[in-house]
Tab-separated table of C-alpha atoms in Angstrom:
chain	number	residue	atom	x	y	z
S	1	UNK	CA	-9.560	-18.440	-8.575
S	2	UNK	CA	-11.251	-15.080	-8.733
S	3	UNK	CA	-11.212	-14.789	-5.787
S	4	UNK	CA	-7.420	-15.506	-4.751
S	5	UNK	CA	-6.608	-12.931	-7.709
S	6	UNK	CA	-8.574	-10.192	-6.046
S	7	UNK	CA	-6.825	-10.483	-3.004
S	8	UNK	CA	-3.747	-10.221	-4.600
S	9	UNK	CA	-4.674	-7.550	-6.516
S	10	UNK	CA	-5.550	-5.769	-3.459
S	11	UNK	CA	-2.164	-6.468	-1.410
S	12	UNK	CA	-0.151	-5.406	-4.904
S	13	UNK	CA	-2.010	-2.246	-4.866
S	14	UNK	CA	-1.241	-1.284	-1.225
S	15	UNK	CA	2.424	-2.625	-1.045
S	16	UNK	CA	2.939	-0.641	-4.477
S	17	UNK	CA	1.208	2.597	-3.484
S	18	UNK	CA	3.584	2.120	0.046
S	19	UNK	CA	6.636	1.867	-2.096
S	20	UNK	CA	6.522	4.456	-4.553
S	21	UNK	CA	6.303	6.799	-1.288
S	22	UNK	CA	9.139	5.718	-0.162
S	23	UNK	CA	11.100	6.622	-3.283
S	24	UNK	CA	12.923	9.348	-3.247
S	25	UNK	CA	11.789	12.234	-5.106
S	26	UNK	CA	12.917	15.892	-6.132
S	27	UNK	CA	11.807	17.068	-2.637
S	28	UNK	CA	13.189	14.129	-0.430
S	29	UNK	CA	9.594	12.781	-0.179
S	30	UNK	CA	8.350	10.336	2.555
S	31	UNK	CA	11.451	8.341	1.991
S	32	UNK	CA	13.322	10.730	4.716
S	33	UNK	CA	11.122	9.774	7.093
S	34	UNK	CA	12.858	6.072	7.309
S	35	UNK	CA	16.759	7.399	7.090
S	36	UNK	CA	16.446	8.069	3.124
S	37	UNK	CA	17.335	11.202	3.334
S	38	UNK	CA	21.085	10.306	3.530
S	39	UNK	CA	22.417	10.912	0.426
S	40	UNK	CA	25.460	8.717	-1.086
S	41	UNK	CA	28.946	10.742	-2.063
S	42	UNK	CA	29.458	7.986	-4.636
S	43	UNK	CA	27.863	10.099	-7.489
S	44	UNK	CA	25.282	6.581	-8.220
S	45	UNK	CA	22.232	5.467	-6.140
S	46	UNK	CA	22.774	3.339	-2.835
S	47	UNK	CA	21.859	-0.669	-2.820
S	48	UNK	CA	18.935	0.403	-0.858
S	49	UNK	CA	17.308	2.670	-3.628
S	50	UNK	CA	18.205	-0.170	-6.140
S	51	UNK	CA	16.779	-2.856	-4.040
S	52	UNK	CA	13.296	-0.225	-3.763
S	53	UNK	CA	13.550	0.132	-7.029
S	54	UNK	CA	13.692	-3.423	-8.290
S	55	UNK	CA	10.899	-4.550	-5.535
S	56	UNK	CA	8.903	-1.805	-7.223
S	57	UNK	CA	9.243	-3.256	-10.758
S	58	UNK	CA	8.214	-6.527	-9.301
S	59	UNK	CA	5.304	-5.882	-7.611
S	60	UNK	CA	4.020	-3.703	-10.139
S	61	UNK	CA	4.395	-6.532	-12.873
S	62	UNK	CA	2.866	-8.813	-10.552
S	63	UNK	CA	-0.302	-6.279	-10.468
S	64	UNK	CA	-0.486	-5.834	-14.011
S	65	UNK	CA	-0.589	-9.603	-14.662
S	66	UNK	CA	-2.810	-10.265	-12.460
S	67	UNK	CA	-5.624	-7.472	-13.455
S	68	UNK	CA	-5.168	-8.745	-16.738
S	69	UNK	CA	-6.096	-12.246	-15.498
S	70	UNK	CA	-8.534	-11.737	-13.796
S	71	UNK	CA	-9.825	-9.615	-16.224
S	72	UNK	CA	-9.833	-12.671	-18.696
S	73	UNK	CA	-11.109	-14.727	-16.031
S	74	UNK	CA	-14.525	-12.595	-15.250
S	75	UNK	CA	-15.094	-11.952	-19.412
S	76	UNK	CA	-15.379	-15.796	-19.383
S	77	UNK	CA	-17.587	-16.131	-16.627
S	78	UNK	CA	-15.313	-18.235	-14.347
């Protein structure tokens, strides 16, 4: 079990480092690399940037519940 949650923990933290790049920030960031630089003339943000956005908030809930189980997990000696 400890195991399997590292592991997770690991891909989390490298998929969720690789998609806050991509976001797009004051200075375009890493996100024009991929075609984010094209801006919408809709005045809101694109389904792309929404999509990013929400796959953000879910991987980085998925991270913080598991470190916090697997913290639980190796203060009981499992």
């Amino acid at each position: 079990m400890v195991l399997g949650l590292s592991i997770v923990l690991m891909i989390c933290s490298v998929l969720l480092v690789l998609l806050v790049l991509l976001h797009k920030g004051k200075g375009g960031g890493l996100s024009d690399l991929f075609g984010g630089g094209v801006t919408s003339s809709l005045g809101g943000s694109s389904v792309v940037e929404r999509n990013l956005d929400r796959l953000t908030i879910i991987t980085g809930l998925i991270w913080v519940v598991s470190a916090v189980v697997l913290g639980l997990l190796i203060n009981r000696g499992a």
